[in-house]
Short mmCIF file of C-alpha atoms and ligand atoms in Angstrom, two decimals:
data_model
loop_
_atom_site.label_atom_id
_atom_site.label_comp_id
_atom_site.label_asym_id
_atom_site.label_seq_id
_atom_site.Cartn_x
_atom_site.Cartn_y
_atom_site.Cartn_z
CA MET A 1 -7.96 1.02 -46.79
CA ARG A 2 -11.34 -0.80 -47.41
CA GLY A 3 -13.73 0.57 -49.93
CA SER A 4 -17.08 2.48 -48.65
CA ASP A 5 -20.60 1.89 -49.64
CA SER A 6 -21.08 5.51 -49.01
CA GLY A 7 -18.19 6.39 -51.60
CA HIS A 8 -16.55 8.43 -48.74
CA ALA A 9 -12.88 7.96 -47.40
CA PRO A 10 -12.78 6.89 -43.89
CA HIS A 11 -12.68 9.87 -41.63
CA HIS A 12 -9.94 10.18 -38.89
CA GLN A 13 -10.64 12.33 -36.05
CA HIS A 14 -6.90 12.45 -35.50
CA SER A 15 -4.06 10.89 -37.20
CA SER A 16 -2.58 8.52 -34.37
CA THR A 17 -1.59 5.21 -35.86
CA ASP A 18 -3.51 3.39 -32.95
CA ALA A 19 -6.83 4.68 -34.85
CA LEU A 20 -5.21 3.55 -38.33
CA GLU A 21 -4.49 0.49 -36.99
CA VAL A 22 -7.82 -0.25 -35.70
CA ALA A 23 -9.24 0.83 -39.02
CA LEU A 24 -7.30 -1.65 -41.12
CA THR A 25 -8.68 -4.62 -38.97
CA ASP A 26 -11.90 -6.29 -39.21
CA ASP A 27 -13.38 -4.69 -36.49
CA VAL A 28 -15.99 -2.84 -38.22
CA LEU A 29 -19.71 -2.52 -38.22
CA VAL A 30 -21.72 -1.76 -41.34
CA VAL A 31 -24.50 0.74 -40.29
CA HIS A 32 -27.64 1.46 -42.66
CA GLY A 33 -28.72 4.33 -41.30
CA GLY A 34 -32.11 6.32 -41.49
CA ALA A 35 -34.54 4.19 -39.44
CA PRO A 36 -35.95 5.17 -36.10
CA LEU A 37 -34.61 3.07 -33.18
CA GLU A 38 -37.76 1.40 -31.65
CA GLY A 39 -38.18 -0.83 -28.61
CA ARG A 40 -36.94 -1.67 -24.91
CA ILE A 41 -33.53 -2.39 -23.91
CA ARG A 42 -32.17 -2.66 -20.04
CA VAL A 43 -28.88 -1.17 -18.29
CA ARG A 44 -27.52 -2.98 -15.37
CA GLY A 45 -24.98 -1.60 -12.90
CA ALA A 46 -22.97 1.62 -13.78
CA LYS A 47 -19.51 0.78 -15.25
CA ASN A 48 -18.41 3.77 -13.31
CA LEU A 49 -19.41 2.34 -9.72
CA VAL A 50 -18.87 -1.50 -10.45
CA SER A 51 -15.20 -1.14 -11.49
CA LYS A 52 -14.49 0.98 -7.99
CA ALA A 53 -17.02 -1.61 -6.10
CA MET A 54 -14.61 -4.50 -7.36
CA VAL A 55 -11.52 -2.75 -5.90
CA ALA A 56 -13.31 -2.12 -2.71
CA ALA A 57 -13.68 -5.98 -2.29
CA LEU A 58 -9.49 -6.04 -1.70
CA LEU A 59 -10.07 -4.01 1.59
CA GLY A 60 -12.63 -6.80 3.21
CA ASP A 61 -11.54 -9.72 5.22
CA THR A 62 -14.35 -11.80 4.16
CA PRO A 63 -16.11 -12.23 0.60
CA SER A 64 -18.19 -9.49 -0.98
CA ARG A 65 -20.94 -10.11 -3.50
CA LEU A 66 -21.84 -7.63 -6.40
CA PHE A 67 -25.04 -7.96 -8.51
CA ASP A 68 -26.04 -6.60 -11.82
CA VAL A 69 -22.42 -6.35 -13.20
CA PRO A 70 -22.41 -5.76 -16.92
CA LYS A 71 -20.26 -7.82 -19.10
CA ILE A 72 -18.03 -4.96 -20.38
CA ARG A 73 -14.29 -5.03 -21.05
CA ASP A 74 -13.55 -2.91 -17.95
CA VAL A 75 -14.92 -5.41 -15.70
CA GLU A 76 -12.78 -7.92 -17.17
CA VAL A 77 -9.93 -5.95 -16.92
CA VAL A 78 -10.33 -5.29 -13.08
CA ARG A 79 -11.40 -8.95 -12.77
CA GLY A 80 -7.89 -10.01 -14.37
CA LEU A 81 -6.13 -7.66 -11.78
CA LEU A 82 -7.93 -8.74 -8.67
CA GLY A 83 -7.12 -12.17 -9.90
CA LEU A 84 -3.41 -11.47 -10.05
CA HIS A 85 -3.35 -10.04 -6.79
CA GLY A 86 -5.18 -13.28 -5.05
CA VAL A 87 -8.66 -12.44 -4.97
CA LYS A 88 -10.87 -15.23 -6.38
CA VAL A 89 -13.66 -13.99 -8.42
CA THR A 90 -16.38 -16.40 -9.31
CA ASP A 91 -19.79 -16.10 -10.93
CA GLY A 92 -22.44 -15.89 -8.52
CA VAL A 93 -25.95 -17.71 -9.03
CA GLU A 94 -27.64 -14.85 -10.53
CA ASP A 95 -26.80 -13.50 -13.85
CA GLY A 96 -24.61 -10.54 -13.65
CA GLU A 97 -23.53 -11.60 -10.26
CA LEU A 98 -19.80 -11.67 -9.05
CA VAL A 99 -18.26 -13.15 -5.88
CA PHE A 100 -14.91 -11.61 -4.58
CA ASP A 101 -13.05 -13.58 -2.15
CA PRO A 102 -10.12 -11.92 -1.00
CA ALA A 103 -8.60 -14.59 1.48
CA ASN A 104 -5.33 -14.69 -0.50
CA VAL A 105 -4.39 -11.21 -1.63
CA GLU A 106 -0.57 -11.40 -2.22
CA SER A 107 1.67 -9.52 -4.37
CA ALA A 108 1.78 -10.41 -7.93
CA SER A 109 4.91 -9.98 -10.01
CA THR A 110 5.45 -7.04 -11.92
CA ASP A 111 5.35 -8.78 -15.37
CA GLN A 112 2.00 -10.16 -14.91
CA ILE A 113 0.37 -6.74 -13.75
CA ASN A 114 1.89 -4.96 -16.78
CA VAL A 115 -0.07 -7.43 -19.02
CA HIS A 116 -3.09 -5.01 -18.16
CA ALA A 117 -1.14 -1.92 -18.72
CA GLY A 118 -2.81 0.60 -20.99
CA SER A 119 -6.05 -0.92 -20.84
CA SER A 120 -7.66 0.73 -18.06
CA ARG A 121 -7.34 3.64 -15.68
CA ILE A 122 -8.58 1.74 -12.87
CA PRO A 123 -5.39 0.37 -11.48
CA ILE A 124 -4.65 3.43 -9.88
CA LEU A 125 -7.28 2.95 -7.49
CA PHE A 126 -5.55 -0.45 -6.33
CA CYS A 127 -3.29 1.73 -4.72
CA GLY A 128 -4.83 2.65 -1.55
CA PRO A 129 -6.21 -1.03 -0.67
CA LEU A 130 -3.05 -2.60 -1.61
CA LEU A 131 -0.92 -0.41 0.48
CA HIS A 132 -3.06 -1.46 3.40
CA ARG A 133 -2.86 -5.24 2.58
CA LEU A 134 0.65 -5.68 1.58
CA GLY A 135 2.48 -2.36 2.55
CA HIS A 136 3.43 -1.77 -1.09
CA ALA A 137 2.01 -1.50 -4.68
CA PHE A 138 2.82 -1.31 -7.98
CA ILE A 139 1.32 0.32 -10.79
CA PRO A 140 1.52 0.08 -14.60
CA ASP A 141 1.35 2.70 -17.00
CA LEU A 142 -2.53 4.00 -17.22
CA GLY A 143 -4.57 3.33 -20.29
CA GLY A 144 -8.34 4.54 -20.43
CA CYS A 145 -10.18 6.71 -23.26
CA HIS A 146 -7.82 9.30 -25.16
CA ILE A 147 -9.46 12.31 -23.85
CA GLY A 148 -6.93 14.64 -23.35
CA PRO A 149 -3.89 14.22 -20.90
CA ARG A 150 -5.80 12.83 -18.00
CA PRO A 151 -3.13 13.17 -15.30
CA ILE A 152 -3.14 11.37 -11.86
CA ASP A 153 -1.49 14.18 -9.79
CA PHE A 154 -4.42 14.72 -7.82
CA HIS A 155 -4.13 10.77 -6.79
CA LEU A 156 -0.50 10.79 -6.16
CA GLN A 157 -0.79 14.15 -4.27
CA ALA A 158 -3.64 12.34 -2.06
CA LEU A 159 -1.58 9.01 -1.51
CA ARG A 160 1.66 11.23 -0.04
CA GLU A 161 -0.86 12.86 2.09
CA PHE A 162 -1.44 9.89 3.60
CA GLY A 163 2.05 8.76 4.25
CA ALA A 164 2.73 6.94 1.13
CA THR A 165 5.93 7.30 -0.84
CA VAL A 166 6.02 7.10 -4.65
CA ASP A 167 8.66 6.00 -6.87
CA LYS A 168 8.01 6.90 -10.61
CA ARG A 169 10.20 4.28 -12.81
CA PRO A 170 9.62 3.90 -16.66
CA GLU A 171 7.52 0.58 -16.21
CA GLY A 172 5.24 2.43 -13.70
CA LEU A 173 4.80 3.61 -9.99
CA HIS A 174 6.23 1.77 -6.91
CA LEU A 175 4.53 2.99 -4.05
CA SER A 176 5.18 1.69 -0.31
CA ALA A 177 3.84 2.87 3.18
CA PRO A 178 6.59 1.53 5.39
CA ASN A 179 5.08 3.62 8.49
CA GLY A 180 1.27 2.49 7.59
CA LEU A 181 -1.35 5.25 6.42
CA HIS A 182 -2.41 8.17 8.36
CA GLY A 183 -5.47 10.29 7.97
CA THR A 184 -4.99 13.85 6.77
CA LYS A 185 -6.65 17.13 5.57
CA PHE A 186 -6.78 17.62 2.12
CA ALA A 187 -8.41 20.07 -0.47
CA LEU A 188 -8.56 18.73 -3.94
CA PRO A 189 -7.85 21.53 -6.71
CA TYR A 190 -10.65 20.23 -8.62
CA PRO A 191 -13.64 18.07 -7.80
CA SER A 192 -11.95 14.85 -9.65
CA VAL A 193 -14.38 11.72 -9.44
CA GLY A 194 -11.19 9.43 -9.46
CA ALA A 195 -9.06 11.45 -6.85
CA THR A 196 -12.21 11.60 -4.59
CA GLU A 197 -12.66 7.61 -4.81
CA GLN A 198 -8.72 7.23 -4.17
CA VAL A 199 -9.06 9.07 -1.12
CA LEU A 200 -11.80 7.28 0.24
CA LEU A 201 -10.35 3.85 -0.64
CA THR A 202 -7.41 4.94 1.43
CA ALA A 203 -8.92 6.79 3.98
CA VAL A 204 -11.48 4.23 5.33
CA MET A 205 -8.57 1.96 6.83
CA ALA A 206 -6.06 4.72 7.50
CA GLU A 207 -5.32 5.33 11.24
CA GLY A 208 -7.31 8.75 12.27
CA VAL A 209 -9.58 11.06 10.54
CA THR A 210 -9.28 12.44 6.93
CA GLU A 211 -11.23 15.36 5.93
CA LEU A 212 -11.53 15.81 2.08
CA ARG A 213 -12.78 19.46 0.80
CA ASN A 214 -13.75 19.96 -2.88
CA ALA A 215 -14.99 16.43 -3.24
CA ALA A 216 -16.73 14.81 -6.03
CA VAL A 217 -20.08 13.76 -5.11
CA GLU A 218 -21.41 11.90 -8.09
CA PRO A 219 -23.99 9.26 -7.58
CA GLU A 220 -21.66 6.76 -8.42
CA ILE A 221 -19.41 8.17 -5.58
CA ILE A 222 -22.31 8.15 -3.29
CA ASP A 223 -22.81 4.41 -3.88
CA LEU A 224 -19.24 3.61 -3.22
CA ILE A 225 -19.75 5.11 0.06
CA CYS A 226 -22.57 2.97 0.63
CA ILE A 227 -20.50 -0.26 -0.25
CA LEU A 228 -17.61 1.16 2.23
CA GLN A 229 -20.19 1.77 4.97
CA LYS A 230 -21.44 -1.62 4.64
CA MET A 231 -18.08 -2.89 4.73
CA GLY A 232 -17.85 -1.06 8.34
CA ALA A 233 -16.67 2.45 7.35
CA ILE A 234 -17.41 5.38 8.93
CA ILE A 235 -18.07 8.29 6.29
CA LYS A 236 -19.96 11.39 6.81
CA VAL A 237 -20.95 13.40 3.69
CA HIS A 238 -20.97 17.25 4.65
CA THR A 239 -22.54 20.02 2.81
CA ASP A 240 -20.28 21.77 0.31
CA ARG A 241 -18.09 18.76 -0.92
CA VAL A 242 -16.89 17.90 2.33
CA ILE A 243 -16.32 14.34 3.15
CA GLU A 244 -15.14 13.07 6.38
CA ILE A 245 -13.56 9.60 6.99
CA GLN A 246 -12.90 7.94 10.15
CA GLY A 247 -10.31 5.17 9.77
CA VAL A 248 -11.23 1.76 11.08
CA PRO A 249 -8.74 -0.97 11.55
CA LYS A 250 -10.61 -3.59 9.70
CA LEU A 251 -13.33 -3.90 7.05
CA HIS A 252 -15.46 -7.00 5.90
CA GLY A 253 -17.03 -7.82 2.71
CA TYR A 254 -20.42 -6.36 1.31
CA THR A 255 -23.54 -7.50 -0.76
CA HIS A 256 -24.27 -4.61 -2.97
CA ARG A 257 -26.84 -4.05 -5.81
CA PRO A 258 -25.30 -1.09 -7.53
CA ILE A 259 -27.14 2.08 -9.20
CA PRO A 260 -27.85 1.50 -12.95
CA ASP A 261 -25.67 2.85 -15.63
CA ARG A 262 -26.98 6.58 -16.26
CA ILE A 263 -24.70 7.24 -19.03
CA GLU A 264 -25.59 4.10 -21.04
CA ALA A 265 -29.21 5.28 -20.24
CA ALA A 266 -28.43 8.82 -21.74
CA SER A 267 -26.96 7.16 -24.67
CA TRP A 268 -29.85 5.15 -25.63
CA ALA A 269 -31.97 8.19 -24.97
CA ALA A 270 -29.98 10.35 -27.44
CA ALA A 271 -30.14 7.50 -30.12
CA ALA A 272 -33.77 7.79 -29.57
CA LEU A 273 -33.99 11.68 -30.40
CA ALA A 274 -31.28 11.45 -33.00
CA THR A 275 -33.06 8.83 -34.96
CA ARG A 276 -36.51 10.38 -34.20
CA GLY A 277 -37.31 7.08 -32.69
CA HIS A 278 -38.82 5.47 -29.31
CA VAL A 279 -36.62 3.68 -26.77
CA GLU A 280 -37.56 2.41 -23.30
CA VAL A 281 -34.61 1.70 -21.23
CA LEU A 282 -35.31 -0.38 -18.14
CA GLY A 283 -33.26 0.23 -15.09
CA ALA A 284 -32.90 3.77 -15.85
CA GLN A 285 -33.34 6.04 -12.90
CA GLN A 286 -34.83 9.29 -12.60
CA ALA A 287 -33.22 10.62 -9.56
CA ASP A 288 -29.44 10.20 -11.16
CA MET A 289 -30.69 11.90 -14.30
CA MET A 290 -32.40 14.77 -13.33
CA THR A 291 -29.98 17.10 -15.19
CA PHE A 292 -30.04 15.09 -18.47
CA LEU A 293 -33.89 14.80 -18.67
CA ASN A 294 -34.24 18.54 -18.27
CA ILE A 295 -32.00 19.22 -21.38
CA PHE A 296 -33.86 16.54 -22.93
CA ARG A 297 -37.07 18.23 -22.64
CA SER A 298 -35.69 21.51 -23.29
CA VAL A 299 -34.33 20.10 -26.67
CA GLY A 300 -37.88 18.80 -27.38
CA GLY A 301 -37.44 15.23 -26.40
CA GLU A 302 -40.43 13.56 -24.52
CA TYR A 303 -39.99 10.96 -21.75
CA GLU A 304 -41.98 9.05 -19.39
CA VAL A 305 -40.67 7.77 -16.04
CA THR A 306 -42.01 4.44 -15.02
CA ASP A 307 -41.55 3.57 -11.28
CA ALA A 308 -40.39 -0.02 -9.97
CA ARG A 309 -43.31 -1.77 -8.21
CA PRO A 310 -42.26 -5.15 -6.43
CA PRO A 311 -44.49 -7.98 -7.11
CA LYS A 312 -46.89 -8.85 -4.65
CA LEU A 313 -49.82 -11.75 -4.53
CA GLY A 314 -51.92 -11.34 -7.94
CA ASP A 315 -49.54 -8.71 -9.16
CA PRO A 316 -46.46 -9.84 -11.07
CA GLY A 317 -44.96 -6.19 -10.48
CA GLN A 318 -43.04 -4.01 -12.87
CA GLU A 319 -39.50 -3.24 -13.42
CA GLY A 320 -38.90 0.68 -13.60
CA GLY A 321 -37.49 2.62 -16.53
CA ILE A 322 -37.75 5.68 -18.62
CA ARG A 323 -39.32 5.68 -22.04
CA PHE A 324 -37.58 8.13 -24.23
CA TRP A 325 -38.95 9.41 -27.92
CA HIS A 326 -38.92 12.04 -30.48
CA PRO A 327 -42.53 13.70 -30.46
CA GLY A 328 -42.50 14.38 -34.46
CA GLY A 329 -41.66 17.97 -35.44
CA GLU A 330 -38.72 19.92 -35.08
CA LEU A 331 -36.12 20.17 -32.06
CA ASN A 332 -35.11 23.21 -30.28
CA ALA A 333 -31.44 24.39 -30.06
CA VAL A 334 -30.03 24.83 -26.31
CA ALA A 335 -26.90 25.95 -24.37
CA LEU A 336 -25.57 23.70 -22.21
CA GLU A 337 -22.17 23.23 -20.24
CA THR A 338 -20.97 20.23 -18.70
CA ASP A 339 -19.97 20.02 -15.00
CA VAL A 340 -19.45 17.80 -12.13
CA HIS A 341 -22.34 16.58 -10.16
CA PRO A 342 -24.94 17.60 -10.19
CA GLY A 343 -24.59 19.44 -13.81
CA PHE A 344 -24.71 17.88 -16.90
CA MET A 345 -22.28 14.91 -17.24
CA THR A 346 -19.33 15.06 -19.58
CA ASP A 347 -20.41 11.75 -20.85
CA TRP A 348 -23.57 12.70 -21.76
CA GLN A 349 -22.31 15.54 -24.20
CA GLN A 350 -21.29 13.59 -27.04
CA PRO A 351 -24.45 11.21 -27.82
CA LEU A 352 -26.61 14.45 -27.22
CA VAL A 353 -24.53 16.64 -29.76
CA VAL A 354 -25.73 14.11 -32.35
CA ALA A 355 -29.27 15.00 -31.68
CA LEU A 356 -28.29 18.43 -31.63
CA THR A 357 -27.39 18.60 -35.33
CA GLN A 358 -31.37 18.02 -35.91
CA ALA A 359 -32.41 20.97 -33.52
CA ARG A 360 -33.22 24.19 -35.28
CA GLY A 361 -30.94 27.35 -34.56
CA LEU A 362 -27.60 27.69 -32.96
CA SER A 363 -26.85 24.96 -29.92
CA ILE A 364 -23.89 25.92 -27.75
CA VAL A 365 -22.00 23.18 -25.54
CA HIS A 366 -19.34 24.21 -23.14
CA GLU A 367 -17.28 21.21 -21.99
CA THR A 368 -15.76 22.38 -18.46
CA VAL A 369 -14.45 18.88 -17.38
CA TYR A 370 -11.93 17.70 -20.13
CA GLU A 371 -9.94 20.07 -22.27
CA GLN A 372 -10.09 18.11 -25.21
CA ARG A 373 -13.44 16.06 -25.57
CA LEU A 374 -14.63 17.84 -28.70
CA GLY A 375 -12.76 16.16 -31.31
CA TYR A 376 -15.16 13.95 -32.33
CA THR A 377 -17.18 16.75 -33.77
CA GLU A 378 -15.17 16.48 -36.91
CA ALA A 379 -16.26 13.07 -37.97
CA LEU A 380 -20.16 14.38 -37.50
CA ASN A 381 -19.14 17.35 -39.61
CA SER A 382 -17.78 15.12 -42.22
CA MET A 383 -21.32 13.40 -42.39
CA GLY A 384 -23.19 17.00 -42.80
CA ALA A 385 -23.47 18.13 -39.49
CA ASN A 386 -22.39 21.98 -39.02
CA ILE A 387 -20.27 22.42 -35.73
CA GLN A 388 -17.48 24.70 -35.11
CA VAL A 389 -15.27 24.42 -32.07
CA TYR A 390 -13.75 27.56 -30.13
CA ARG A 391 -11.27 27.98 -27.51
CA ASP A 392 -13.35 30.58 -25.64
CA CYS A 393 -15.87 29.53 -22.83
CA LEU A 394 -18.92 30.31 -24.60
CA GLY A 395 -22.40 30.21 -23.12
CA GLY A 396 -21.65 31.10 -19.40
CA THR A 397 -19.38 30.76 -16.57
CA PRO A 398 -15.56 30.94 -17.67
CA CYS A 399 -13.83 27.34 -16.78
CA ARG A 400 -10.07 26.13 -16.06
CA PHE A 401 -9.74 25.69 -19.95
CA GLY A 402 -10.56 29.50 -21.07
CA ARG A 403 -7.76 31.23 -22.88
CA ARG A 404 -5.60 28.33 -22.79
CA ASN A 405 -5.72 26.98 -26.52
CA PHE A 406 -8.08 24.53 -25.62
CA LYS A 407 -10.83 23.76 -28.18
CA HIS A 408 -13.50 23.16 -25.36
CA SER A 409 -16.65 25.05 -26.53
CA ALA A 410 -18.73 24.26 -29.74
CA VAL A 411 -21.66 25.83 -31.50
CA ILE A 412 -23.88 23.21 -33.55
CA ALA A 413 -25.73 25.03 -36.29
CA GLY A 414 -28.93 22.94 -37.30
CA PRO A 415 -30.78 21.10 -38.66
CA SER A 416 -28.49 19.28 -40.92
CA LYS A 417 -29.28 16.32 -42.84
CA LEU A 418 -26.42 13.77 -42.02
CA HIS A 419 -25.27 11.32 -44.64
CA ALA A 420 -23.43 8.39 -44.33
CA ALA A 421 -19.51 8.10 -43.98
CA ASP A 422 -16.79 5.80 -42.92
CA LEU A 423 -15.67 6.57 -39.45
CA VAL A 424 -13.07 5.30 -37.01
CA ILE A 425 -13.80 5.55 -33.34
CA PRO A 426 -11.52 7.46 -31.07
CA ASP A 427 -12.91 6.85 -27.46
CA LEU A 428 -15.84 5.01 -25.73
CA ARG A 429 -18.44 8.00 -25.54
CA ALA A 430 -17.28 9.70 -28.66
CA GLY A 431 -17.49 6.32 -30.11
CA PHE A 432 -21.25 5.69 -29.39
CA SER A 433 -21.93 9.24 -30.90
CA HIS A 434 -20.42 8.11 -34.10
CA LEU A 435 -22.78 5.25 -33.89
CA ILE A 436 -25.63 7.38 -33.14
CA ALA A 437 -24.68 9.53 -35.94
CA ALA A 438 -24.44 6.64 -38.62
CA LEU A 439 -27.86 5.40 -37.42
CA ALA A 440 -29.37 8.55 -38.15
CA ALA A 441 -27.73 9.25 -41.12
CA GLU A 442 -28.96 8.44 -44.84
CA GLY A 443 -27.26 5.31 -46.44
CA THR A 444 -24.47 2.79 -45.25
CA SER A 445 -21.85 3.81 -43.15
CA ARG A 446 -18.87 1.94 -41.77
CA VAL A 447 -17.68 1.96 -38.33
CA TYR A 448 -14.40 1.03 -37.80
CA GLY A 449 -13.18 0.20 -34.15
CA VAL A 450 -16.52 -0.61 -32.70
CA ASP A 451 -14.61 -3.17 -30.11
CA LEU A 452 -14.07 -0.03 -28.01
CA ILE A 453 -17.66 0.32 -27.60
CA ASN A 454 -17.47 -3.09 -25.75
CA ARG A 455 -15.50 -1.42 -22.88
CA GLY A 456 -18.72 0.70 -21.51
CA TYR A 457 -21.63 -0.57 -23.27
CA GLU A 458 -23.14 -4.32 -22.30
CA ASP A 459 -24.08 -6.15 -25.62
CA PHE A 460 -24.46 -3.25 -27.49
CA GLU A 461 -25.05 -5.24 -31.00
CA ALA A 462 -27.67 -7.16 -29.40
CA LYS A 463 -29.34 -4.12 -28.08
CA LEU A 464 -29.17 -2.43 -31.48
CA ALA A 465 -30.76 -5.72 -33.06
CA ASP A 466 -33.70 -5.65 -30.51
CA LEU A 467 -34.20 -1.71 -31.12
CA GLY A 468 -34.52 -2.54 -34.95
CA ALA A 469 -31.35 -0.93 -36.30
CA HIS A 470 -29.99 -2.46 -39.46
CA VAL A 471 -26.60 -3.38 -38.56
CA GLU A 472 -24.25 -5.94 -39.95
CA ARG A 473 -20.67 -7.34 -39.39
CA PRO A 474 -19.33 -7.39 -42.98
N1 EPU B 501 -7.81 15.48 -12.95
C1 EPU B 501 -6.35 15.87 -12.88
N2 EPU B 501 -5.38 15.34 -12.13
C2 EPU B 501 -5.95 14.29 -11.53
C3 EPU B 501 -7.24 13.64 -11.79
C4 EPU B 501 -7.98 14.46 -12.86
O1 EPU B 501 -6.06 16.87 -13.31
O2 EPU B 501 -5.21 13.37 -10.91
C5 EPU B 501 -8.52 16.17 -14.22
C6 EPU B 501 -8.90 15.53 -15.50
O3 EPU B 501 -7.94 15.71 -16.27
C7 EPU B 501 -10.18 16.09 -15.84
C8 EPU B 501 -11.00 16.22 -14.33
O4 EPU B 501 -9.83 16.23 -13.35
O5 EPU B 501 -9.82 17.37 -16.62
C9 EPU B 501 -11.95 15.37 -13.91
O6 EPU B 501 -11.49 14.11 -14.05
P1 EPU B 501 -11.96 12.79 -12.95
O7 EPU B 501 -10.69 12.62 -12.31
O8 EPU B 501 -13.20 13.21 -12.27
O9 EPU B 501 -12.28 11.68 -14.04
P2 EPU B 501 -11.64 10.12 -13.96
O10 EPU B 501 -12.25 9.76 -12.48
O11 EPU B 501 -10.92 9.85 -14.40
C10 EPU B 501 -14.17 9.22 -14.20
C11 EPU B 501 -15.16 8.42 -15.20
C12 EPU B 501 -15.06 9.03 -16.51
C13 EPU B 501 -15.75 10.51 -16.31
C14 EPU B 501 -15.31 11.30 -15.28
C15 EPU B 501 -16.08 12.71 -15.17
C16 EPU B 501 -14.34 6.29 -14.59
C17 EPU B 501 -13.58 4.99 -15.02
N3 EPU B 501 -14.41 7.44 -15.25
O12 EPU B 501 -13.04 9.67 -14.65
O13 EPU B 501 -15.77 8.27 -17.68
O14 EPU B 501 -15.96 11.03 -17.66
O15 EPU B 501 -15.13 10.62 -14.02
O16 EPU B 501 -16.96 12.12 -14.62
O17 EPU B 501 -15.05 6.22 -13.56
C18 EPU B 501 -16.27 7.10 -19.39
O18 EPU B 501 -17.05 6.46 -18.74
O19 EPU B 501 -16.15 7.16 -20.84
C19 EPU B 501 -15.51 7.99 -18.57
C20 EPU B 501 -14.56 8.74 -19.53
#
């Protein structure tokens, strides 16, 4: 293991050989912490919409055009998969514009598709579109962040409801729909984002009407519905999480500018708070971040929303965004619970917890979306934070994980002075929280496996430089 300026041994959240292998590579960022982040950065299209919008292009019989696509690894993975399925993906005229031509959609060989096995969870969403276009689909073993078991049982149950047969083999899933796909009435056991998207992408061209109850209604899902509607779909969003889709025989391409990445925006906001800094996030949109903004204000952070103004004669216009800052003085402890929309997103939790280590008193975080998303707090404790995790549902509503042995509630006692450490990044969002902690801590930290952050944060090293962070590659 490499030496460390801080004198601490690299801290491993889990003993997986994956993390150790990553730790031993040169994929390390040296972070000289203790300085506030100050400046302005921009967020582009939401990772968790853009990747699904790319899959939707498979359903059209004419080309689609997507703007503001961030340069992140998840986009590259989906681009590669679309290419393997005969969708020609080209860069458009505008920076961040992608054009998808589905004219030659064809089955790819299992070997080729397996190249992408383990690198993303998006392949599962190819099922519906491929079943419509080809009558069969192959989905390799799924990857994505290591945050608990992340099963796909809801996806498979939904596909079977539509009439697909699923054959599980060691190399992956083979699906077919010899008699086509038919509309169905279906209720999700939990409002899963991915399973709702699966149903949408399948139902739009299934014969007849589909009614999905207990659907997820995240802004990214509503934006996907907008895209499908542009393509010719008929989708009604009723009250109480009910979505009704009337299948149509044919869809055409779309042109779309996606909603901005509210997870990235909140991550930088939390970084501003934790480092006592001031960060303007251009592109951040208030409507999709209301729950985050309420908590940010309760903690003691301040923000100002700037509405976008289109250019007019004699007025260059203005790009909208949100300015986040630490007003000085002490932060307040809060109690919060992660939840499906419109609740506090599970992906906002990890960056904010770093800021909560600086708040006076006891903060409580109850994670109700994933059963194992608090492991990263061990790394924060190794830096001087005081965080205890519990199996109980603390601070409010009992959730699915209560009394089931999952440590899914955290109590954060603060304020704690954070000191530098050597850290190994375990997954995307926890990774960003490690980075924020290193930036907030006194001294020099080494953050191993930082490349994982490129999965979901565009140009994060350039953005850190724009915000005046003292980071370097050794
Ligand atoms: N679940 C099941 N069975 C299923 C599907 C989900 O039990 O078949 C459970 C999951 O285990 C989890 C819960 O349902 O406990 C919610 O999972 P969901 O399906 O909503 O998550 P996802 O679609 O796999 C997306 C985002 C995640 C984000 C969640 C929740 C993408 C590519 N990923 O995942 O984002 O945390 O929704 O909002 O859209 C990230 O960006 O870092 C990330 C992990």
